[in-house]
Amino acid sequence: MHDLSIGALRAGFSAGSFTPRDAIEAVLTRIAAWQAATPPLGGLWHLEPEMARQEADLATKRWRDNRPIGALEGIPATVKELIATQGVAVPQGSAATTLVPARADSPVAARLREAGALIFARTTVPDIGMLSSGVSSFHELTRNPWNLAANPGGSSAGAAAAAAAGYGPVHIGTDIGGSVRLPAAWTGLVGFKPSQGRIPIDPYYLGRCAGPMARCVEDAAEIMAVITRPDRRDATSLPYQAIDWAQPITSVAGLRIGVMMEAGCGMALEAPVAEAVERAARLFEAHGARLVPVGPILDRSLLHGCDVFWRARAWGELSRLSPEARARVLPAILAWARTGADVSGVEAVRGMSGSFTLRQRGAALFDGLDAVISPVTPNVSFPAEWSSPLDDPANRPFEHIAYTLPWNFTEQPAICLNAGFGPGFDGRTMPIGVQIVTDRFEDLKAMQLARWFERHGDAAVTSWPEPGM
């Protein structure tokens, strides 16, 4: 039951074949099995089994009375711990954080609850959400279910681990440079970063989005229908649109699809990733789409500018802590952020202004294109204990995000799907992601192309990892 989609769970609840209490018990049993593995999977913060059981019993009664309160009534769900839930602290993955219970649900959590979802846990992140890794000074190490020696990526590390491990169908991450799509790629998931403002978020920030992380496009679409509903707390949110996220497309014939194999900077693209993305592009071509090779919109100077700005921003936050608290921050993050003390205001502004250059280049790129296909990650996998794919955040912190970062600043929708499998750092077979990007505000098109690829290709995951495999 832990493997069932939203639609399958809902159908079972409606028919009386099983109940929300049965579903949450299946998930809790699954969690216990993964935590009993050697080493344990990790990935969860503030697991609330008794509260989940109580809420599941209420949902069970509503289903029996034929009165479900929403589309996710009784469906198990997690949210990234950076997404506030009332009464639960937001540690930001850091032992330096003072734990203060959140006063209210954030917009995403509020929408899930209104739809009847059972938020039974929050999922782990690295310190201040600034690593593509499951390493944290506060949480236990989060590992990749496909290979417990491998990293799930991040910063939505726990969300990726939970979704791939079978902790129910609904998981929400956040993404400011790839933090939904990168871990989705490394764990075989669908990870969707929508247009900026499509999903109301609090706190909001330049490039920061929430997005679903799920095992299939159908579930991602179901989640989008709920969490895109309006919330005035996000002053950057888009006007609400009642989009039919399940609406399919019947053909890709005639579409012009850019193929971006070069990121412009960063880590070299590993051959298995390149081959998987090229196969994905050829699938579209075989069904009548026209492939157009396109160059990158990111370059070394723009990536460096983002790094400089983010270092200054991070140090601005960490410098407010007492020396004792600051010493509890993950050393890799502290070493990276500390150099922000030497960044001048001019340098910080210059770095941030690169985001407008990316917006210009992104707009120009889509003149005449319907979508762009690219890798998500340059590599197949990396060790669980590493803080990033190069394990050098102080000097080379963002070499792995060159395919994902641009679309946060162009504000365009980008969706990750599994594109196949290849040998990871230790020879174990691991998932490989492909990214589909569409023009700004064309979120439905991105979802439709992802659904088409999932249905017409042969890379959709049909067998998920088991504890002890």
Short mmCIF file of C-alpha atoms in Angstrom, two decimals:
data_model
loop_
_atom_site.label_atom_id
_atom_site.label_comp_id
_atom_site.label_asym_id
_atom_site.label_seq_id
_atom_site.Cartn_x
_atom_site.Cartn_y
_atom_site.Cartn_z
CA MET A 1 0.00 0.00 0.00
CA HIS A 2 2.94 2.36 0.61
CA ASP A 3 3.68 2.22 -3.13
CA LEU A 4 0.21 3.24 -4.31
CA SER A 5 -0.40 6.49 -6.20
CA ILE A 6 -2.73 9.21 -5.00
CA GLY A 7 -5.42 8.04 -7.39
CA ALA A 8 -5.10 4.40 -6.35
CA LEU A 9 -5.29 5.29 -2.65
CA ARG A 10 -8.31 7.52 -3.23
CA ALA A 11 -10.06 4.78 -5.21
CA GLY A 12 -9.39 2.26 -2.44
CA PHE A 13 -10.69 4.63 0.23
CA SER A 14 -13.83 5.34 -1.80
CA ALA A 15 -14.52 1.66 -2.45
CA GLY A 16 -13.85 0.68 1.15
CA SER A 17 -11.09 -1.72 0.09
CA PHE A 18 -8.81 -0.15 2.68
CA THR A 19 -8.75 2.96 4.84
CA PRO A 20 -6.53 5.98 5.52
CA ARG A 21 -5.59 4.26 8.80
CA ASP A 22 -4.43 1.24 6.79
CA ALA A 23 -2.41 3.53 4.51
CA ILE A 24 -0.62 5.38 7.30
CA GLU A 25 0.15 2.12 9.09
CA ALA A 26 1.71 0.79 5.89
CA VAL A 27 3.88 3.90 5.63
CA LEU A 28 4.93 3.73 9.28
CA THR A 29 5.87 0.07 8.84
CA ARG A 30 7.89 1.03 5.78
CA ILE A 31 9.73 3.75 7.72
CA ALA A 32 10.59 1.28 10.48
CA ALA A 33 12.01 -1.14 7.91
CA TRP A 34 14.23 1.49 6.31
CA GLN A 35 15.42 2.73 9.68
CA ALA A 36 16.30 -0.84 10.65
CA ALA A 37 18.53 -1.12 7.58
CA THR A 38 22.30 -0.99 8.02
CA PRO A 39 22.99 1.88 7.87
CA PRO A 40 19.59 3.54 8.40
CA LEU A 41 18.12 5.63 5.59
CA GLY A 42 17.36 8.77 7.64
CA GLY A 43 15.41 11.55 5.95
CA LEU A 44 12.69 12.46 8.47
CA TRP A 45 12.36 15.18 11.08
CA HIS A 46 9.54 15.36 13.63
CA LEU A 47 7.81 12.10 12.73
CA GLU A 48 4.39 12.17 14.41
CA PRO A 49 2.93 8.64 14.22
CA GLU A 50 0.24 9.02 16.88
CA MET A 51 -1.07 12.28 15.49
CA ALA A 52 -1.05 10.72 12.01
CA ARG A 53 -3.06 7.75 13.28
CA GLN A 54 -5.62 10.04 14.93
CA GLU A 55 -6.01 12.13 11.79
CA ALA A 56 -6.21 8.97 9.69
CA ASP A 57 -9.05 7.68 11.86
CA LEU A 58 -10.95 10.94 11.29
CA ALA A 59 -10.32 10.68 7.56
CA THR A 60 -11.48 7.06 7.62
CA LYS A 61 -14.76 8.12 9.20
CA ARG A 62 -15.27 10.87 6.62
CA TRP A 63 -14.70 8.42 3.78
CA ARG A 64 -17.19 5.99 5.35
CA ASP A 65 -19.69 8.84 5.61
CA ASN A 66 -18.92 9.77 1.98
CA ARG A 67 -17.75 13.23 3.11
CA PRO A 68 -14.07 13.59 2.14
CA ILE A 69 -12.94 17.16 2.68
CA GLY A 70 -10.67 17.37 -0.35
CA ALA A 71 -8.75 15.67 -3.12
CA LEU A 72 -6.03 14.41 -0.75
CA GLU A 73 -8.29 13.20 2.06
CA GLY A 74 -6.35 10.63 4.06
CA ILE A 75 -3.29 10.63 1.78
CA PRO A 76 0.08 10.43 3.65
CA ALA A 77 2.30 13.45 3.00
CA THR A 78 5.61 15.01 4.03
CA VAL A 79 6.93 18.53 3.66
CA LYS A 80 10.52 19.72 3.69
CA GLU A 81 11.41 21.06 7.13
CA LEU A 82 12.03 24.54 5.65
CA ILE A 83 8.25 24.62 5.00
CA ALA A 84 6.74 25.68 8.31
CA THR A 85 4.00 23.66 9.97
CA GLN A 86 2.17 25.03 12.99
CA GLY A 87 3.68 24.03 16.32
CA VAL A 88 6.82 22.46 14.84
CA ALA A 89 10.25 24.11 14.86
CA VAL A 90 12.16 24.78 11.64
CA PRO A 91 15.78 23.83 12.41
CA GLN A 92 17.03 24.62 8.87
CA GLY A 93 19.22 21.53 9.11
CA SER A 94 21.57 23.26 11.52
CA ALA A 95 22.57 22.55 15.11
CA ALA A 96 23.03 26.32 15.48
CA THR A 97 19.30 27.03 15.14
CA THR A 98 17.21 27.91 18.19
CA LEU A 99 14.17 25.65 18.01
CA VAL A 100 11.02 27.78 18.14
CA PRO A 101 7.64 26.27 17.17
CA ALA A 102 6.17 27.84 14.01
CA ARG A 103 3.11 29.96 14.68
CA ALA A 104 1.21 28.88 11.58
CA ASP A 105 1.27 26.56 8.62
CA SER A 106 3.09 27.95 5.59
CA PRO A 107 0.99 28.31 2.41
CA VAL A 108 1.99 24.90 1.04
CA ALA A 109 1.28 23.07 4.31
CA ALA A 110 -2.02 24.92 4.70
CA ARG A 111 -3.18 23.90 1.22
CA LEU A 112 -2.26 20.26 1.84
CA ARG A 113 -4.21 20.17 5.10
CA GLU A 114 -7.23 21.89 3.52
CA ALA A 115 -7.23 19.13 0.91
CA GLY A 116 -7.19 16.47 3.64
CA ALA A 117 -3.57 15.32 3.39
CA LEU A 118 -2.00 13.71 6.47
CA ILE A 119 1.30 15.53 7.10
CA PHE A 120 2.98 12.91 9.27
CA ALA A 121 6.61 14.14 9.09
CA ARG A 122 8.96 16.85 7.85
CA THR A 123 11.93 15.91 5.70
CA THR A 124 15.58 16.70 6.29
CA VAL A 125 17.83 19.35 4.75
CA PRO A 126 21.53 20.24 5.05
CA ASP A 127 22.59 23.30 7.03
CA ILE A 128 20.64 26.40 5.93
CA GLY A 129 19.61 24.50 2.79
CA MET A 130 22.90 25.33 1.08
CA LEU A 131 24.22 21.91 0.03
CA SER A 132 23.13 19.42 -2.62
CA SER A 133 23.58 16.74 -0.01
CA GLY A 134 22.04 14.76 2.83
CA VAL A 135 24.75 15.93 5.28
CA SER A 136 23.59 18.08 8.21
CA SER A 137 24.87 19.21 11.60
CA PHE A 138 21.35 18.72 13.07
CA HIS A 139 19.79 15.73 11.30
CA GLU A 140 21.17 12.23 11.00
CA LEU A 141 22.83 11.55 7.66
CA THR A 142 20.24 11.08 4.93
CA ARG A 143 21.08 8.40 2.38
CA ASN A 144 19.87 7.33 -1.06
CA PRO A 145 17.43 4.38 -1.02
CA TRP A 146 18.88 3.03 -4.28
CA ASN A 147 22.26 2.64 -2.60
CA LEU A 148 22.73 3.46 1.09
CA ALA A 149 26.38 4.27 0.38
CA ALA A 150 25.23 7.05 -1.98
CA ASN A 151 23.97 10.58 -1.39
CA PRO A 152 20.38 11.53 -2.28
CA GLY A 153 21.44 15.08 -3.14
CA GLY A 154 19.71 18.14 -1.75
CA SER A 155 18.79 20.39 -0.37
CA SER A 156 15.48 18.48 -0.50
CA ALA A 157 17.43 15.42 0.64
CA GLY A 158 14.86 13.92 2.97
CA ALA A 159 11.99 14.51 0.56
CA ALA A 160 13.83 12.58 -2.15
CA ALA A 161 14.73 9.74 0.20
CA ALA A 162 11.17 9.52 1.53
CA ALA A 163 9.56 9.47 -1.90
CA ALA A 164 11.95 6.88 -3.34
CA ALA A 165 11.71 4.71 -0.21
CA GLY A 166 7.91 4.51 -0.37
CA TYR A 167 6.79 6.83 2.40
CA GLY A 168 3.52 7.56 0.59
CA PRO A 169 2.90 9.54 -2.61
CA VAL A 170 3.01 13.23 -1.53
CA HIS A 171 6.30 15.01 -0.83
CA ILE A 172 7.12 18.71 -1.15
CA GLY A 173 10.58 20.21 -1.59
CA THR A 174 11.90 23.69 -2.28
CA ASP A 175 14.27 24.82 -5.03
CA ILE A 176 16.49 27.90 -5.33
CA GLY A 177 19.16 26.46 -7.61
CA GLY A 178 18.09 22.89 -8.23
CA SER A 179 17.12 21.61 -4.78
CA VAL A 180 14.01 19.79 -6.04
CA ARG A 181 15.36 18.59 -9.39
CA LEU A 182 18.87 17.49 -8.36
CA PRO A 183 17.77 15.02 -5.65
CA ALA A 184 14.87 13.91 -7.85
CA ALA A 185 17.37 13.00 -10.57
CA TRP A 186 19.65 11.10 -8.18
CA THR A 187 16.71 9.10 -6.77
CA GLY A 188 14.63 8.40 -9.90
CA LEU A 189 11.76 10.79 -9.10
CA VAL A 190 9.64 13.39 -10.82
CA GLY A 191 10.65 16.79 -9.42
CA PHE A 192 8.90 19.94 -10.63
CA LYS A 193 10.10 23.52 -10.18
CA PRO A 194 7.25 25.67 -11.52
CA SER A 195 7.29 29.25 -12.72
CA GLN A 196 8.27 31.65 -9.98
CA GLY A 197 5.15 32.47 -7.97
CA ARG A 198 2.99 29.63 -9.28
CA ILE A 199 3.03 28.03 -5.82
CA PRO A 200 2.69 30.59 -3.00
CA ILE A 201 5.59 30.25 -0.57
CA ASP A 202 6.60 31.91 2.70
CA PRO A 203 9.26 33.15 3.09
CA TYR A 204 9.71 34.06 -0.54
CA TYR A 205 13.02 35.02 -2.09
CA LEU A 206 14.74 35.53 -5.41
CA GLY A 207 14.49 32.23 -7.30
CA ARG A 208 12.93 30.27 -4.43
CA CYS A 209 10.11 27.89 -5.36
CA ALA A 210 8.29 25.00 -3.78
CA GLY A 211 7.51 21.94 -5.84
CA PRO A 212 6.25 18.37 -5.76
CA MET A 213 8.57 15.37 -5.60
CA ALA A 214 6.75 12.20 -6.60
CA ARG A 215 7.16 8.80 -8.21
CA CYS A 216 5.09 9.62 -11.28
CA VAL A 217 3.85 12.64 -13.24
CA GLU A 218 0.24 11.83 -12.37
CA ASP A 219 0.96 12.33 -8.66
CA ALA A 220 2.95 15.52 -9.32
CA ALA A 221 -0.04 16.88 -11.26
CA GLU A 222 -2.44 15.98 -8.44
CA ILE A 223 -0.21 17.79 -5.95
CA MET A 224 0.06 20.88 -8.16
CA ALA A 225 -3.73 21.15 -8.32
CA VAL A 226 -3.72 21.59 -4.53
CA ILE A 227 -0.64 23.64 -3.66
CA THR A 228 -1.04 26.27 -6.39
CA ARG A 229 -4.15 27.64 -4.71
CA PRO A 230 -3.75 31.28 -3.65
CA ASP A 231 -2.28 32.68 -0.46
CA ARG A 232 -1.76 36.42 0.00
CA ARG A 233 1.23 35.91 2.28
CA ASP A 234 3.35 35.52 -0.86
CA ALA A 235 3.56 38.99 -2.38
CA THR A 236 5.44 37.54 -5.37
CA SER A 237 2.83 34.92 -6.24
CA LEU A 238 1.13 34.81 -9.63
CA PRO A 239 -2.61 35.37 -10.05
CA TYR A 240 -4.30 32.05 -9.41
CA GLN A 241 -5.27 29.96 -12.42
CA ALA A 242 -7.52 26.92 -12.19
CA ILE A 243 -5.30 24.77 -14.41
CA ASP A 244 -6.31 21.25 -15.39
CA TRP A 245 -2.96 19.71 -14.52
CA ALA A 246 -4.08 16.26 -15.71
CA GLN A 247 -4.85 17.47 -19.24
CA PRO A 248 -2.70 15.40 -21.64
CA ILE A 249 -1.26 16.16 -25.05
CA THR A 250 -1.82 13.61 -27.78
CA SER A 251 1.18 14.40 -29.97
CA VAL A 252 4.56 16.14 -29.93
CA ALA A 253 4.76 16.27 -33.72
CA GLY A 254 5.87 19.67 -34.98
CA LEU A 255 7.26 20.88 -31.66
CA ARG A 256 10.66 22.58 -31.76
CA ILE A 257 12.72 21.24 -28.87
CA GLY A 258 16.11 22.65 -27.98
CA VAL A 259 18.72 20.15 -26.84
CA MET A 260 21.18 21.70 -24.38
CA MET A 261 24.02 19.27 -23.70
CA GLU A 262 26.57 21.87 -22.57
CA ALA A 263 26.01 23.75 -19.30
CA GLY A 264 28.52 26.51 -20.03
CA CYS A 265 30.60 25.80 -16.92
CA GLY A 266 30.78 23.38 -14.02
CA MET A 267 31.52 19.69 -13.81
CA ALA A 268 32.13 17.66 -16.94
CA LEU A 269 29.10 15.68 -18.10
CA GLU A 270 29.50 11.96 -17.44
CA ALA A 271 28.93 9.70 -20.45
CA PRO A 272 25.97 7.71 -19.01
CA VAL A 273 24.10 10.96 -18.32
CA ALA A 274 24.77 12.31 -21.80
CA GLU A 275 23.61 9.06 -23.38
CA ALA A 276 20.38 8.98 -21.36
CA VAL A 277 19.49 12.57 -22.26
CA GLU A 278 20.28 12.01 -25.93
CA ARG A 279 17.98 8.95 -25.93
CA ALA A 280 15.22 11.07 -24.41
CA ALA A 281 15.65 13.71 -27.10
CA ARG A 282 15.58 11.10 -29.86
CA LEU A 283 12.29 9.75 -28.49
CA PHE A 284 10.69 13.14 -29.13
CA GLU A 285 12.28 13.27 -32.57
CA ALA A 286 10.98 9.79 -33.42
CA HIS A 287 7.46 11.07 -32.75
CA GLY A 288 7.74 14.09 -35.00
CA ALA A 289 9.39 16.79 -32.90
CA ARG A 290 12.21 18.82 -34.41
CA LEU A 291 15.41 18.84 -32.36
CA VAL A 292 17.42 22.08 -32.31
CA PRO A 293 20.90 22.04 -30.71
CA VAL A 294 21.21 25.05 -28.40
CA GLY A 295 24.06 26.46 -26.37
CA PRO A 296 24.08 27.26 -22.65
CA ILE A 297 22.82 30.49 -21.11
CA LEU A 298 25.05 30.21 -18.03
CA ASP A 299 28.77 31.00 -18.00
CA ARG A 300 31.57 30.98 -15.45
CA SER A 301 31.25 34.66 -14.54
CA LEU A 302 27.52 34.37 -13.85
CA LEU A 303 27.96 31.24 -11.73
CA HIS A 304 30.75 32.96 -9.79
CA GLY A 305 28.52 35.99 -9.26
CA CYS A 306 25.80 33.80 -7.74
CA ASP A 307 28.37 32.19 -5.48
CA VAL A 308 29.66 35.59 -4.29
CA PHE A 309 26.17 36.89 -3.61
CA TRP A 310 25.07 33.75 -1.76
CA ARG A 311 28.23 33.74 0.38
CA ALA A 312 27.54 37.33 1.41
CA ARG A 313 23.90 36.56 2.12
CA ALA A 314 24.74 33.45 4.15
CA TRP A 315 27.37 35.27 6.20
CA GLY A 316 24.89 38.06 6.84
CA GLU A 317 22.69 35.48 8.56
CA LEU A 318 25.39 33.44 10.30
CA SER A 319 27.26 36.49 11.59
CA ARG A 320 24.26 37.33 13.78
CA LEU A 321 24.76 34.13 15.76
CA SER A 322 26.84 33.97 18.88
CA PRO A 323 30.31 32.48 18.39
CA GLU A 324 29.20 29.40 20.31
CA ALA A 325 26.15 28.85 18.09
CA ARG A 326 28.07 29.58 14.91
CA ALA A 327 30.64 26.93 15.83
CA ARG A 328 27.86 24.33 15.65
CA VAL A 329 27.23 25.00 11.93
CA LEU A 330 28.47 22.31 9.57
CA PRO A 331 32.17 23.16 9.02
CA ALA A 332 31.84 22.96 5.22
CA ILE A 333 29.05 25.55 5.25
CA LEU A 334 30.81 27.80 7.74
CA ALA A 335 34.03 27.80 5.71
CA TRP A 336 32.08 28.64 2.55
CA ALA A 337 30.01 31.41 4.14
CA ARG A 338 32.83 33.00 6.14
CA THR A 339 34.42 34.40 2.97
CA GLY A 340 31.22 36.42 2.52
CA ALA A 341 32.57 38.78 5.19
CA ASP A 342 35.07 40.06 2.61
CA VAL A 343 32.49 40.65 -0.15
CA SER A 344 31.89 44.34 -0.82
CA GLY A 345 28.44 45.76 -1.46
CA VAL A 346 29.45 46.41 -5.06
CA GLU A 347 30.54 42.80 -5.54
CA ALA A 348 27.34 41.45 -4.00
CA VAL A 349 25.13 43.66 -6.18
CA ARG A 350 27.15 42.77 -9.25
CA GLY A 351 26.71 39.08 -8.47
CA MET A 352 22.95 39.41 -7.98
CA SER A 353 22.57 41.43 -11.17
CA GLY A 354 23.66 38.36 -13.11
CA SER A 355 20.17 36.99 -12.51
CA PHE A 356 18.82 39.64 -14.89
CA THR A 357 21.33 38.60 -17.53
CA LEU A 358 20.04 35.05 -17.20
CA ARG A 359 16.47 36.27 -17.59
CA GLN A 360 17.39 38.06 -20.81
CA ARG A 361 19.17 35.01 -22.18
CA GLY A 362 16.36 32.68 -21.18
CA ALA A 363 13.74 34.83 -22.90
CA ALA A 364 15.83 34.97 -26.07
CA LEU A 365 16.44 31.22 -26.03
CA PHE A 366 12.73 30.42 -26.16
CA ASP A 367 12.07 32.64 -29.16
CA GLY A 368 10.91 29.92 -31.55
CA LEU A 369 11.29 26.97 -29.16
CA ASP A 370 8.55 25.02 -27.41
CA ALA A 371 10.82 23.39 -24.83
CA VAL A 372 14.42 22.60 -23.95
CA ILE A 373 15.75 19.18 -22.94
CA SER A 374 18.94 18.94 -20.90
CA PRO A 375 20.66 16.92 -18.20
CA VAL A 376 19.72 17.66 -14.60
CA THR A 377 22.95 16.57 -12.97
CA PRO A 378 26.37 16.15 -14.58
CA ASN A 379 27.12 13.00 -12.57
CA VAL A 380 25.34 9.75 -11.73
CA SER A 381 26.01 9.59 -7.97
CA PHE A 382 28.43 10.44 -5.16
CA PRO A 383 29.18 9.15 -1.64
CA ALA A 384 26.66 9.63 1.15
CA GLU A 385 29.15 11.33 3.47
CA TRP A 386 30.18 13.99 0.95
CA SER A 387 28.82 17.52 1.29
CA SER A 388 28.51 17.89 -2.51
CA PRO A 389 29.43 15.95 -5.67
CA LEU A 390 32.99 17.33 -5.55
CA ASP A 391 33.08 17.49 -1.73
CA ASP A 392 34.71 20.92 -1.92
CA PRO A 393 32.03 23.49 -1.03
CA ALA A 394 34.55 26.12 0.07
CA ASN A 395 36.24 26.33 -3.36
CA ARG A 396 33.92 24.59 -5.85
CA PRO A 397 30.45 24.76 -4.29
CA PHE A 398 28.18 24.99 -7.33
CA GLU A 399 29.92 23.07 -10.11
CA HIS A 400 27.05 20.56 -10.16
CA ILE A 401 24.10 22.99 -10.50
CA ALA A 402 24.93 24.55 -13.87
CA TYR A 403 22.05 22.73 -15.61
CA THR A 404 19.45 23.66 -12.97
CA LEU A 405 20.38 27.10 -11.59
CA PRO A 406 19.55 29.17 -14.71
CA TRP A 407 15.85 28.35 -14.66
CA ASN A 408 15.35 29.65 -11.13
CA PHE A 409 16.49 33.07 -12.26
CA THR A 410 14.72 33.01 -15.62
CA GLU A 411 11.64 32.01 -13.55
CA GLN A 412 10.76 29.27 -16.05
CA PRO A 413 9.20 25.90 -15.23
CA ALA A 414 11.57 22.93 -15.26
CA ILE A 415 10.68 19.32 -14.54
CA CYS A 416 12.96 16.36 -13.87
CA LEU A 417 12.10 12.77 -14.83
CA ASN A 418 13.97 9.53 -14.79
CA ALA A 419 15.71 8.91 -18.12
CA GLY A 420 17.41 5.60 -17.40
CA PHE A 421 20.13 4.10 -15.23
CA GLY A 422 23.91 4.00 -15.19
CA PRO A 423 26.89 3.07 -13.02
CA GLY A 424 27.43 5.33 -10.03
CA PHE A 425 30.61 6.25 -8.17
CA ASP A 426 30.97 2.72 -6.74
CA GLY A 427 29.71 0.82 -9.76
CA ARG A 428 26.17 0.34 -8.42
CA THR A 429 23.39 1.04 -10.93
CA MET A 430 21.69 4.36 -10.16
CA PRO A 431 18.95 6.55 -11.68
CA ILE A 432 19.71 9.29 -14.21
CA GLY A 433 17.48 12.35 -14.70
CA VAL A 434 16.45 14.38 -17.73
CA GLN A 435 15.13 17.95 -17.50
CA ILE A 436 12.36 19.50 -19.60
CA VAL A 437 12.14 23.30 -19.50
CA THR A 438 9.36 25.41 -21.02
CA ASP A 439 8.82 29.13 -21.39
CA ARG A 440 7.80 31.30 -18.48
CA PHE A 441 4.26 30.61 -17.25
CA GLU A 442 3.92 27.53 -19.50
CA ASP A 443 3.82 25.20 -16.50
CA LEU A 444 1.04 23.06 -17.94
CA LYS A 445 3.09 22.45 -21.09
CA ALA A 446 6.02 21.25 -18.97
CA MET A 447 3.73 18.84 -17.13
CA GLN A 448 2.18 17.64 -20.38
CA LEU A 449 5.54 16.97 -22.03
CA ALA A 450 6.69 15.13 -18.91
CA ARG A 451 3.54 13.00 -18.93
CA TRP A 452 4.02 12.26 -22.63
CA PHE A 453 7.66 11.24 -22.07
CA GLU A 454 6.73 9.02 -19.13
CA ARG A 455 4.08 7.22 -21.17
CA HIS A 456 5.96 6.85 -24.45
CA GLY A 457 9.46 6.15 -23.17
CA ASP A 458 10.89 3.10 -21.46
CA ALA A 459 12.65 4.82 -18.56
CA ALA A 460 9.80 5.15 -16.05
CA VAL A 461 10.71 3.43 -12.79
CA THR A 462 8.53 0.38 -12.27
CA SER A 463 10.47 -1.29 -9.44
CA TRP A 464 11.50 0.85 -6.48
CA PRO A 465 14.22 0.03 -3.95
CA GLU A 466 13.51 -2.19 -0.97
CA PRO A 467 15.08 -2.04 2.50
CA GLY A 468 18.18 -4.20 2.59
CA MET A 469 18.58 -4.50 -1.18
#
